[in-house]
Amino acid sequence: MSIEAIIFDLDNTLIHRKQAFAAYTERFVERFIVAEDPASRAAIVEHIRLADQDGYRDKRELYTELHADLKLKNPDTTVQEMLGFWYGEFHKFTVLMDGSKEVLSELRSRGLKLGIITNGSLRTQQAKINRVMLKDYFDSIIVSGGVRVEKPNPRIFELALNELGITDAGNVWYVGDHPTNDIRGAQSAGLHTIWLEGFMPWQETGIVPDCRIGSLREIIGWLDHASYSGNMGEGAS
């Protein structure tokens, strides 16, 4: 089995979205929300974390709920102001996942094509990619908000294959943390899959990833073993 390309998810795969959101939330509370003591502040931060649903919540819906549920420092603050703060500030907290650039550099040095497929708004996702200077590593970057189709729809994976100039999906591997959007979605488009564990619980039935990893750096060892053995599925654990 040959391998032509590896495509990555963005949030909680190449960048540590959970860590970034925690830091952003502290700033958001400081800016907008009344927190009378450390305990109440911690409870508010946790409330926002749960309401965010790991980034899968519609942002206007999220901030409308927070505006109604939390005590505002300024009662005249609007939902639109909160949304503006999100779009203007969140990307500034973007942090790379451990080993991201080292792994990408190594994969490029081996002649592999690289891509990103990420759900989210074009504005926010591009801002995060630019913030940590990832753009130049990739031959294709597909953001659902820019193409009006989201993972796990196989169409978004097909768009990436077209941009990469690859006709056989079986020669492509997809790396992501979300069992449904990433693993089921990629497999439905004919790609092989690597699940980055530790961010989302496995709740899918009827499918399994071809490989499981606990950190991005494991991709290099997996690739070395797979190339040596001639079986890209070996090394899964």
PDB file of C-alpha atoms in Angstrom:
ATOM      1  CA  MET A   1       0.000   0.000   0.000  1.00  0.00           C
ATOM      2  CA  SER A   2       1.429   3.382  -0.966  1.00  0.00           C
ATOM      3  CA  ILE A   3       0.841   6.663   0.829  1.00  0.00           C
ATOM      4  CA  GLU A   4       0.601   9.956  -1.040  1.00  0.00           C
ATOM      5  CA  ALA A   5      -0.765  12.362   1.530  1.00  0.00           C
ATOM      6  CA  ILE A   6      -1.708  12.895   5.158  1.00  0.00           C
ATOM      7  CA  ILE A   7      -4.580  15.237   5.986  1.00  0.00           C
ATOM      8  CA  PHE A   8      -5.100  16.661   9.467  1.00  0.00           C
ATOM      9  CA  ASP A   9      -7.939  18.032  11.507  1.00  0.00           C
ATOM     10  CA  LEU A  10      -7.073  21.402  13.095  1.00  0.00           C
ATOM     11  CA  ASP A  11      -8.632  21.835  16.553  1.00  0.00           C
ATOM     12  CA  ASN A  12      -7.318  19.447  19.202  1.00  0.00           C
ATOM     13  CA  THR A  13      -5.151  17.834  16.566  1.00  0.00           C
ATOM     14  CA  LEU A  14      -2.626  20.369  15.243  1.00  0.00           C
ATOM     15  CA  ILE A  15      -3.562  23.054  17.750  1.00  0.00           C
ATOM     16  CA  HIS A  16      -4.623  22.623  21.369  1.00  0.00           C
ATOM     17  CA  ARG A  17      -8.098  24.108  21.220  1.00  0.00           C
ATOM     18  CA  LYS A  18      -9.067  23.146  24.767  1.00  0.00           C
ATOM     19  CA  GLN A  19      -6.048  24.910  26.225  1.00  0.00           C
ATOM     20  CA  ALA A  20      -6.658  27.996  24.095  1.00  0.00           C
ATOM     21  CA  PHE A  21     -10.328  28.171  25.037  1.00  0.00           C
ATOM     22  CA  ALA A  22      -9.524  27.945  28.749  1.00  0.00           C
ATOM     23  CA  ALA A  23      -7.173  30.936  28.506  1.00  0.00           C
ATOM     24  CA  TYR A  24      -9.620  32.876  26.351  1.00  0.00           C
ATOM     25  CA  THR A  25     -12.470  32.217  28.794  1.00  0.00           C
ATOM     26  CA  GLU A  26     -10.500  33.740  31.653  1.00  0.00           C
ATOM     27  CA  ARG A  27     -10.050  36.901  29.577  1.00  0.00           C
ATOM     28  CA  PHE A  28     -13.725  36.892  28.555  1.00  0.00           C
ATOM     29  CA  VAL A  29     -14.880  36.686  32.176  1.00  0.00           C
ATOM     30  CA  GLU A  30     -12.469  39.443  33.156  1.00  0.00           C
ATOM     31  CA  ARG A  31     -13.893  41.649  30.421  1.00  0.00           C
ATOM     32  CA  PHE A  32     -17.640  41.018  30.723  1.00  0.00           C
ATOM     33  CA  ILE A  33     -18.738  38.958  33.716  1.00  0.00           C
ATOM     34  CA  VAL A  34     -19.135  39.617  37.427  1.00  0.00           C
ATOM     35  CA  ALA A  35     -17.174  37.046  39.438  1.00  0.00           C
ATOM     36  CA  GLU A  36     -17.268  37.873  43.130  1.00  0.00           C
ATOM     37  CA  ASP A  37     -14.571  35.468  44.317  1.00  0.00           C
ATOM     38  CA  PRO A  38     -12.220  32.761  42.965  1.00  0.00           C
ATOM     39  CA  ALA A  39     -14.761  29.997  43.556  1.00  0.00           C
ATOM     40  CA  SER A  40     -17.521  31.739  41.635  1.00  0.00           C
ATOM     41  CA  ARG A  41     -15.068  32.626  38.874  1.00  0.00           C
ATOM     42  CA  ALA A  42     -14.056  28.973  38.554  1.00  0.00           C
ATOM     43  CA  ALA A  43     -17.725  27.959  38.397  1.00  0.00           C
ATOM     44  CA  ILE A  44     -18.402  30.526  35.664  1.00  0.00           C
ATOM     45  CA  VAL A  45     -15.415  29.334  33.629  1.00  0.00           C
ATOM     46  CA  GLU A  46     -16.635  25.747  33.886  1.00  0.00           C
ATOM     47  CA  HIS A  47     -20.161  26.801  32.911  1.00  0.00           C
ATOM     48  CA  ILE A  48     -18.807  28.466  29.763  1.00  0.00           C
ATOM     49  CA  ARG A  49     -16.638  25.443  28.942  1.00  0.00           C
ATOM     50  CA  LEU A  50     -19.617  23.111  29.075  1.00  0.00           C
ATOM     51  CA  ALA A  51     -21.847  25.507  27.125  1.00  0.00           C
ATOM     52  CA  ASP A  52     -19.232  25.753  24.371  1.00  0.00           C
ATOM     53  CA  GLN A  53     -19.466  21.989  23.711  1.00  0.00           C
ATOM     54  CA  ASP A  54     -15.822  21.743  22.652  1.00  0.00           C
ATOM     55  CA  GLY A  55     -16.377  24.361  19.962  1.00  0.00           C
ATOM     56  CA  TYR A  56     -19.307  22.639  18.283  1.00  0.00           C
ATOM     57  CA  ARG A  57     -21.882  25.121  19.575  1.00  0.00           C
ATOM     58  CA  ASP A  58     -23.146  27.842  17.245  1.00  0.00           C
ATOM     59  CA  LYS A  59     -21.440  30.994  18.479  1.00  0.00           C
ATOM     60  CA  ARG A  60     -24.427  33.318  18.351  1.00  0.00           C
ATOM     61  CA  GLU A  61     -26.480  30.735  20.217  1.00  0.00           C
ATOM     62  CA  LEU A  62     -23.689  30.333  22.773  1.00  0.00           C
ATOM     63  CA  TYR A  63     -23.265  34.025  23.470  1.00  0.00           C
ATOM     64  CA  THR A  64     -27.011  34.632  23.557  1.00  0.00           C
ATOM     65  CA  GLU A  65     -27.212  31.997  26.296  1.00  0.00           C
ATOM     66  CA  LEU A  66     -24.236  33.402  28.221  1.00  0.00           C
ATOM     67  CA  HIS A  67     -25.644  36.924  27.945  1.00  0.00           C
ATOM     68  CA  ALA A  68     -28.881  35.714  29.553  1.00  0.00           C
ATOM     69  CA  ASP A  69     -27.377  33.396  32.171  1.00  0.00           C
ATOM     70  CA  LEU A  70     -24.422  35.360  33.561  1.00  0.00           C
ATOM     71  CA  LYS A  71     -24.279  38.597  35.549  1.00  0.00           C
ATOM     72  CA  LEU A  72     -22.774  41.277  33.329  1.00  0.00           C
ATOM     73  CA  LYS A  73     -20.377  43.955  34.548  1.00  0.00           C
ATOM     74  CA  ASN A  74     -22.144  46.364  32.226  1.00  0.00           C
ATOM     75  CA  PRO A  75     -25.893  45.675  31.841  1.00  0.00           C
ATOM     76  CA  ASP A  76     -25.814  47.456  28.478  1.00  0.00           C
ATOM     77  CA  THR A  77     -23.416  44.897  26.966  1.00  0.00           C
ATOM     78  CA  THR A  78     -24.959  43.263  23.896  1.00  0.00           C
ATOM     79  CA  VAL A  79     -24.664  39.787  22.432  1.00  0.00           C
ATOM     80  CA  GLN A  80     -23.064  41.389  19.382  1.00  0.00           C
ATOM     81  CA  GLU A  81     -20.312  42.899  21.550  1.00  0.00           C
ATOM     82  CA  MET A  82     -19.580  39.475  22.993  1.00  0.00           C
ATOM     83  CA  LEU A  83     -19.449  37.963  19.524  1.00  0.00           C
ATOM     84  CA  GLY A  84     -17.117  40.731  18.405  1.00  0.00           C
ATOM     85  CA  PHE A  85     -14.833  39.939  21.331  1.00  0.00           C
ATOM     86  CA  TRP A  86     -14.809  36.268  20.279  1.00  0.00           C
ATOM     87  CA  TYR A  87     -13.891  36.989  16.667  1.00  0.00           C
ATOM     88  CA  GLY A  88     -11.333  39.594  17.621  1.00  0.00           C
ATOM     89  CA  GLU A  89      -9.631  37.796  20.478  1.00  0.00           C
ATOM     90  CA  PHE A  90      -9.956  34.013  20.445  1.00  0.00           C
ATOM     91  CA  HIS A  91      -7.372  33.368  17.739  1.00  0.00           C
ATOM     92  CA  LYS A  92      -4.778  35.232  19.831  1.00  0.00           C
ATOM     93  CA  PHE A  93      -4.817  32.362  22.332  1.00  0.00           C
ATOM     94  CA  THR A  94      -4.035  29.676  19.726  1.00  0.00           C
ATOM     95  CA  VAL A  95      -1.293  27.277  20.794  1.00  0.00           C
ATOM     96  CA  LEU A  96       0.250  24.439  18.838  1.00  0.00           C
ATOM     97  CA  MET A  97      -0.165  20.849  19.853  1.00  0.00           C
ATOM     98  CA  ASP A  98       3.095  19.417  21.125  1.00  0.00           C
ATOM     99  CA  GLY A  99       5.226  18.308  18.193  1.00  0.00           C
ATOM    100  CA  SER A 100       3.053  19.807  15.445  1.00  0.00           C
ATOM    101  CA  LYS A 101       5.692  21.614  13.411  1.00  0.00           C
ATOM    102  CA  GLU A 102       8.370  18.971  13.904  1.00  0.00           C
ATOM    103  CA  VAL A 103       6.045  16.284  12.578  1.00  0.00           C
ATOM    104  CA  LEU A 104       4.858  18.396   9.648  1.00  0.00           C
ATOM    105  CA  SER A 105       8.423  19.255   8.678  1.00  0.00           C
ATOM    106  CA  GLU A 106       9.419  15.605   8.741  1.00  0.00           C
ATOM    107  CA  LEU A 107       6.420  14.534   6.665  1.00  0.00           C
ATOM    108  CA  ARG A 108       7.150  17.205   4.062  1.00  0.00           C
ATOM    109  CA  SER A 109      10.790  16.128   3.915  1.00  0.00           C
ATOM    110  CA  ARG A 110       9.572  12.665   2.949  1.00  0.00           C
ATOM    111  CA  GLY A 111       7.711  14.064  -0.044  1.00  0.00           C
ATOM    112  CA  LEU A 112       4.202  13.608   1.303  1.00  0.00           C
ATOM    113  CA  LYS A 113       1.440  16.021   0.407  1.00  0.00           C
ATOM    114  CA  LEU A 114      -0.214  17.592   3.448  1.00  0.00           C
ATOM    115  CA  GLY A 115      -3.688  18.987   3.991  1.00  0.00           C
ATOM    116  CA  ILE A 116      -6.063  20.337   6.608  1.00  0.00           C
ATOM    117  CA  ILE A 117      -9.814  19.771   6.782  1.00  0.00           C
ATOM    118  CA  THR A 118     -11.497  21.666   9.595  1.00  0.00           C
ATOM    119  CA  ASN A 119     -15.031  22.562  10.544  1.00  0.00           C
ATOM    120  CA  GLY A 120     -15.658  26.159  11.573  1.00  0.00           C
ATOM    121  CA  SER A 121     -15.932  29.671  10.245  1.00  0.00           C
ATOM    122  CA  LEU A 122     -13.437  30.643   7.564  1.00  0.00           C
ATOM    123  CA  ARG A 123     -12.509  33.798   9.463  1.00  0.00           C
ATOM    124  CA  THR A 124     -11.778  32.079  12.776  1.00  0.00           C
ATOM    125  CA  GLN A 125      -9.966  29.032  11.412  1.00  0.00           C
ATOM    126  CA  GLN A 126      -7.753  31.036   9.068  1.00  0.00           C
ATOM    127  CA  ALA A 127      -6.892  33.424  11.892  1.00  0.00           C
ATOM    128  CA  LYS A 128      -5.796  30.500  14.085  1.00  0.00           C
ATOM    129  CA  ILE A 129      -3.725  28.942  11.303  1.00  0.00           C
ATOM    130  CA  ASN A 130      -2.027  32.271  10.620  1.00  0.00           C
ATOM    131  CA  ARG A 131      -1.444  32.941  14.311  1.00  0.00           C
ATOM    132  CA  VAL A 132       0.781  29.877  14.689  1.00  0.00           C
ATOM    133  CA  MET A 133       2.197  30.102  11.150  1.00  0.00           C
ATOM    134  CA  LEU A 134       1.023  26.724   9.854  1.00  0.00           C
ATOM    135  CA  LYS A 135      -0.135  27.740   6.387  1.00  0.00           C
ATOM    136  CA  ASP A 136       3.136  27.141   4.531  1.00  0.00           C
ATOM    137  CA  TYR A 137       3.277  23.493   5.574  1.00  0.00           C
ATOM    138  CA  PHE A 138       0.162  22.577   3.603  1.00  0.00           C
ATOM    139  CA  ASP A 139      -0.769  21.950  -0.005  1.00  0.00           C
ATOM    140  CA  SER A 140      -4.505  22.198   0.751  1.00  0.00           C
ATOM    141  CA  ILE A 141      -6.540  23.828   3.532  1.00  0.00           C
ATOM    142  CA  ILE A 142     -10.291  23.236   3.513  1.00  0.00           C
ATOM    143  CA  VAL A 143     -12.495  25.093   6.019  1.00  0.00           C
ATOM    144  CA  SER A 144     -16.133  24.059   6.153  1.00  0.00           C
ATOM    145  CA  GLY A 145     -17.315  27.662   6.395  1.00  0.00           C
ATOM    146  CA  GLY A 146     -15.605  28.411   3.102  1.00  0.00           C
ATOM    147  CA  VAL A 147     -17.035  25.473   1.151  1.00  0.00           C
ATOM    148  CA  ARG A 148     -20.466  25.159   2.818  1.00  0.00           C
ATOM    149  CA  VAL A 149     -20.082  21.499   3.691  1.00  0.00           C
ATOM    150  CA  GLU A 150     -18.968  20.052   7.026  1.00  0.00           C
ATOM    151  CA  LYS A 151     -17.351  16.918   8.320  1.00  0.00           C
ATOM    152  CA  PRO A 152     -18.454  14.125   8.519  1.00  0.00           C
ATOM    153  CA  ASN A 153     -19.960  14.664   5.048  1.00  0.00           C
ATOM    154  CA  PRO A 154     -17.653  12.723   2.685  1.00  0.00           C
ATOM    155  CA  ARG A 155     -17.904  15.567   0.176  1.00  0.00           C
ATOM    156  CA  ILE A 156     -15.516  17.752   2.176  1.00  0.00           C
ATOM    157  CA  PHE A 157     -12.884  15.013   2.084  1.00  0.00           C
ATOM    158  CA  GLU A 158     -13.376  14.649  -1.663  1.00  0.00           C
ATOM    159  CA  LEU A 159     -12.783  18.390  -2.078  1.00  0.00           C
ATOM    160  CA  ALA A 160      -9.449  18.016  -0.317  1.00  0.00           C
ATOM    161  CA  LEU A 161      -8.434  15.068  -2.477  1.00  0.00           C
ATOM    162  CA  ASN A 162      -9.206  17.120  -5.569  1.00  0.00           C
ATOM    163  CA  GLU A 163      -7.091  20.010  -4.331  1.00  0.00           C
ATOM    164  CA  LEU A 164      -4.230  17.638  -3.595  1.00  0.00           C
ATOM    165  CA  GLY A 165      -4.526  16.053  -7.031  1.00  0.00           C
ATOM    166  CA  ILE A 166      -5.090  12.563  -5.625  1.00  0.00           C
ATOM    167  CA  THR A 167      -7.417  10.136  -7.358  1.00  0.00           C
ATOM    168  CA  ASP A 168      -7.128   7.149  -4.993  1.00  0.00           C
ATOM    169  CA  ALA A 169      -8.468   7.934  -1.502  1.00  0.00           C
ATOM    170  CA  GLY A 170      -6.929   4.703  -0.288  1.00  0.00           C
ATOM    171  CA  ASN A 171      -3.501   6.319  -0.562  1.00  0.00           C
ATOM    172  CA  VAL A 172      -4.439   9.036   1.936  1.00  0.00           C
ATOM    173  CA  TRP A 173      -4.512   9.002   5.735  1.00  0.00           C
ATOM    174  CA  TYR A 174      -6.540  11.356   7.898  1.00  0.00           C
ATOM    175  CA  VAL A 175      -5.554  12.336  11.445  1.00  0.00           C
ATOM    176  CA  GLY A 176      -8.140  13.696  13.875  1.00  0.00           C
ATOM    177  CA  ASP A 177      -9.535  13.605  17.401  1.00  0.00           C
ATOM    178  CA  HIS A 178     -13.290  13.364  16.745  1.00  0.00           C
ATOM    179  CA  PRO A 179     -14.651   9.820  16.324  1.00  0.00           C
ATOM    180  CA  THR A 180     -17.595  10.907  14.153  1.00  0.00           C
ATOM    181  CA  ASN A 181     -16.481  13.988  12.247  1.00  0.00           C
ATOM    182  CA  ASP A 182     -12.934  12.792  11.673  1.00  0.00           C
ATOM    183  CA  ILE A 183     -12.803   9.005  11.750  1.00  0.00           C
ATOM    184  CA  ARG A 184     -16.249   8.069  10.473  1.00  0.00           C
ATOM    185  CA  GLY A 185     -16.234  10.973   8.023  1.00  0.00           C
ATOM    186  CA  ALA A 186     -12.838  10.140   6.539  1.00  0.00           C
ATOM    187  CA  GLN A 187     -13.586   6.438   6.303  1.00  0.00           C
ATOM    188  CA  SER A 188     -16.861   7.175   4.535  1.00  0.00           C
ATOM    189  CA  ALA A 189     -14.806   8.931   1.852  1.00  0.00           C
ATOM    190  CA  GLY A 190     -12.423   5.976   1.530  1.00  0.00           C
ATOM    191  CA  LEU A 191      -9.491   7.387   3.507  1.00  0.00           C
ATOM    192  CA  HIS A 192      -7.517   5.517   6.141  1.00  0.00           C
ATOM    193  CA  THR A 193      -7.660   6.990   9.620  1.00  0.00           C
ATOM    194  CA  ILE A 194      -5.488   7.776  12.620  1.00  0.00           C
ATOM    195  CA  TRP A 195      -7.346   8.686  15.805  1.00  0.00           C
ATOM    196  CA  LEU A 196      -5.597  11.069  18.203  1.00  0.00           C
ATOM    197  CA  GLU A 197      -6.868   9.906  21.577  1.00  0.00           C
ATOM    198  CA  GLY A 198      -7.386  11.967  24.706  1.00  0.00           C
ATOM    199  CA  PHE A 199      -9.815  14.673  23.609  1.00  0.00           C
ATOM    200  CA  MET A 200     -13.076  12.980  22.654  1.00  0.00           C
ATOM    201  CA  PRO A 201     -14.482   9.718  24.056  1.00  0.00           C
ATOM    202  CA  TRP A 202     -15.028   6.928  21.562  1.00  0.00           C
ATOM    203  CA  GLN A 203     -18.796   6.589  21.149  1.00  0.00           C
ATOM    204  CA  GLU A 204     -18.968   5.257  17.603  1.00  0.00           C
ATOM    205  CA  THR A 205     -20.151   1.742  16.833  1.00  0.00           C
ATOM    206  CA  GLY A 206     -19.451  -0.240  13.704  1.00  0.00           C
ATOM    207  CA  ILE A 207     -16.165   1.474  12.851  1.00  0.00           C
ATOM    208  CA  VAL A 208     -12.637   1.456  14.231  1.00  0.00           C
ATOM    209  CA  PRO A 209      -9.690   3.684  13.332  1.00  0.00           C
ATOM    210  CA  ASP A 210      -6.865   2.086  11.406  1.00  0.00           C
ATOM    211  CA  CYS A 211      -4.425   3.420  13.971  1.00  0.00           C
ATOM    212  CA  ARG A 212      -4.575   5.068  17.403  1.00  0.00           C
ATOM    213  CA  ILE A 213      -1.991   7.507  18.720  1.00  0.00           C
ATOM    214  CA  GLY A 214      -1.577   9.443  21.940  1.00  0.00           C
ATOM    215  CA  SER A 215       0.562  12.230  20.480  1.00  0.00           C
ATOM    216  CA  LEU A 216       1.418  13.598  17.062  1.00  0.00           C
ATOM    217  CA  ARG A 217       5.036  12.502  17.386  1.00  0.00           C
ATOM    218  CA  GLU A 218       3.888   8.887  17.206  1.00  0.00           C
ATOM    219  CA  ILE A 219       3.023   9.447  13.533  1.00  0.00           C
ATOM    220  CA  ILE A 220       6.693   9.342  12.557  1.00  0.00           C
ATOM    221  CA  GLY A 221       7.330   6.029  14.306  1.00  0.00           C
ATOM    222  CA  TRP A 222       4.138   4.625  12.839  1.00  0.00           C
ATOM    223  CA  LEU A 223       5.179   5.743   9.363  1.00  0.00           C
ATOM    224  CA  ASP A 224       8.645   4.232   9.725  1.00  0.00           C
ATOM    225  CA  HIS A 225       7.189   0.933  10.873  1.00  0.00           C
ATOM    226  CA  ALA A 226       4.513   0.935   8.196  1.00  0.00           C
ATOM    227  CA  SER A 227       7.031   1.689   5.449  1.00  0.00           C
ATOM    228  CA  TYR A 228       9.332  -1.066   6.688  1.00  0.00           C
ATOM    229  CA  SER A 229       6.597  -3.653   7.064  1.00  0.00           C
ATOM    230  CA  GLY A 230       4.740  -2.674   3.920  1.00  0.00           C
ATOM    231  CA  ASN A 231       1.485  -2.657   5.902  1.00  0.00           C
ATOM    232  CA  MET A 232       0.116   0.756   6.757  1.00  0.00           C
ATOM    233  CA  GLY A 233      -2.311  -0.738   9.206  1.00  0.00           C
ATOM    234  CA  GLU A 234       0.374  -2.246  11.424  1.00  0.00           C
ATOM    235  CA  GLY A 235       1.437  -0.288  14.433  1.00  0.00           C
ATOM    236  CA  ALA A 236      -2.140   0.439  15.449  1.00  0.00           C
ATOM    237  CA  SER A 237      -2.801  -0.002  19.116  1.00  0.00           C
TER     238      SER A 237
END
